[in-house]
Coordinates of C-alpha atoms in Angstrom, one line a residue:
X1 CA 88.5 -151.1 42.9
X2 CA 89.0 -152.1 39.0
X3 CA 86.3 -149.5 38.1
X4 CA 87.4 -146.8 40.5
X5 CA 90.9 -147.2 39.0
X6 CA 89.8 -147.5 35.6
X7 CA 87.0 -144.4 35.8
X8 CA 89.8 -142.1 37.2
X9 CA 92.5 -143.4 34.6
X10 CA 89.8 -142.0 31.8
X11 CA 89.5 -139.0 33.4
X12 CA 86.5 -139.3 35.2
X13 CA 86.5 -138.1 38.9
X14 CA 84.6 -140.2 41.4
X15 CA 83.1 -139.2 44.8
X16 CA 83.0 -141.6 48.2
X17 CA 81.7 -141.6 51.4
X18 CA 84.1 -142.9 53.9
X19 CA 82.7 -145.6 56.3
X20 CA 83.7 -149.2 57.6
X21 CA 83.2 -151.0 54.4
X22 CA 86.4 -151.9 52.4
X23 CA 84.4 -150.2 49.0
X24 CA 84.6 -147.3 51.1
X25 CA 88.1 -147.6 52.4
X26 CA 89.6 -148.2 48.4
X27 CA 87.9 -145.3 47.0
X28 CA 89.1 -142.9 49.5
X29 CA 92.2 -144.2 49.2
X30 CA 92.3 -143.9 45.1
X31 CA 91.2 -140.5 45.9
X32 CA 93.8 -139.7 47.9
X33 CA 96.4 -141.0 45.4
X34 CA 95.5 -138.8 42.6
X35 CA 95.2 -135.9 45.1
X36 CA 92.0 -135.8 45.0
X37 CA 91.1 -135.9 48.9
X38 CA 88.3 -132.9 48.0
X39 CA 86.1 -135.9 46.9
X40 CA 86.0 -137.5 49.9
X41 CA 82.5 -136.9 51.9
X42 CA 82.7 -138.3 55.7
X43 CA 79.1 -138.3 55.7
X44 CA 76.2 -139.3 53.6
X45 CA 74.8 -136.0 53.8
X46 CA 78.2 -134.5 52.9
X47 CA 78.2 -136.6 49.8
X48 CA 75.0 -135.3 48.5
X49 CA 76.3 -132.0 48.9
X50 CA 79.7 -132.6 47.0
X51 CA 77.5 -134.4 44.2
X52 CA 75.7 -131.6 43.4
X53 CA 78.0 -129.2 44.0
X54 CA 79.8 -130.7 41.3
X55 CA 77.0 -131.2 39.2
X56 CA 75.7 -127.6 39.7
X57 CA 79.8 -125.4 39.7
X58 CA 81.0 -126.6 36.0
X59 CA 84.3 -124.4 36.9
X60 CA 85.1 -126.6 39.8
X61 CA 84.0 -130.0 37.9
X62 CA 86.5 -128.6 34.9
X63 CA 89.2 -127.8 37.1
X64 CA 89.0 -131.8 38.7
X65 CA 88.6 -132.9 35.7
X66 CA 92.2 -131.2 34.8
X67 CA 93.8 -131.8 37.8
X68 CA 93.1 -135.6 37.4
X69 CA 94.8 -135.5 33.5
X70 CA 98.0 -134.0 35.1
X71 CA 98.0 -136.4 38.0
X72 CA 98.0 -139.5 35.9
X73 CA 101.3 -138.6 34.4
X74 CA 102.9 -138.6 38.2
X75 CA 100.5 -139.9 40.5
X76 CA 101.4 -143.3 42.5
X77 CA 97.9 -145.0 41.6
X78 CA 99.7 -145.1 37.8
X79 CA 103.0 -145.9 38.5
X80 CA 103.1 -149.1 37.4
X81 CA 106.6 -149.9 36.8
X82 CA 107.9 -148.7 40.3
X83 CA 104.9 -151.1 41.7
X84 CA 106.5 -154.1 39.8
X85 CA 109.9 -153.2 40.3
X86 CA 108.7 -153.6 44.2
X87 CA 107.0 -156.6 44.2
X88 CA 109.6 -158.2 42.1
X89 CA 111.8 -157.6 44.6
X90 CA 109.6 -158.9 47.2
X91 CA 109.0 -162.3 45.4
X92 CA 113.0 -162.5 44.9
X93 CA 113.2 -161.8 48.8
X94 CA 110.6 -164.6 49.5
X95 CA 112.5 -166.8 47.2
X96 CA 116.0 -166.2 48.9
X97 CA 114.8 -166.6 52.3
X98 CA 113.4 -170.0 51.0
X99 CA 116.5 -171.2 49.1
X100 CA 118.3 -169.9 52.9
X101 CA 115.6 -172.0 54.5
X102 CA 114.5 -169.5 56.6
X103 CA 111.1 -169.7 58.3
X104 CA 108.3 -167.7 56.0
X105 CA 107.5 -164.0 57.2
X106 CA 105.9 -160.9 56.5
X107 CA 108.1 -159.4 53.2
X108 CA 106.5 -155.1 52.5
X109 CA 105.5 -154.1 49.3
X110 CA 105.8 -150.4 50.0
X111 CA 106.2 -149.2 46.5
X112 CA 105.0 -145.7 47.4
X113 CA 106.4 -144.6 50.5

């Protein structure tokens, strides 16, 4: 996940295959955060196709390239304060419901929806 988030915060689009692995799962999903859901092959041969597609159209791989230097400005994936914000006040929930003596359960982290 690190190098996903790290390769797209350069600049640096990524492709994935979706499948049943998690590696899968998180790169579709930081794909799909920066708007970037054209990245996403469902298929192996799919993905060869999107690779060289990129590597052989140098106006689409520019205008990705663009697209991801707008997103990070806006996109969720970057939004770092709003994330802490919400799990701060998920830990302070946690922490009242113990000082209340309540029973532990599930607290959301939904910083995004």
């Amino acid at each position: 996940m690190a190098t996903g988030c790290e390769a797209l915060w350069c600049g640096s689009p990524m492709i994935t295959v979706t499948g049943d692995r998690m590696c899968n799962r998180i790169g579709a999903s930081l794909l799909e955060s920066v708007g970037l859901n054209e990245l996403i092959a469902d298929s192996m041969e799919n993905y060869k196709k999107l690779a060289v597609s990129l590597n052989t159209n140098e106006d689409k791989f520019i205008d990705i390239i663009r697209r991801l230097d707008r997103s990070r400005s806006n996109c969720k994936l970057f939004d770092s304060e709003k994330w802490i914000r919400s799990f701060e006040a998920a830990l302070e929930t946690a922490y009242r419901n113990f000082v209340q003596g309540k029973k532990p359960e599930n607290i959301p982290h939904e910083p995004f929806e």
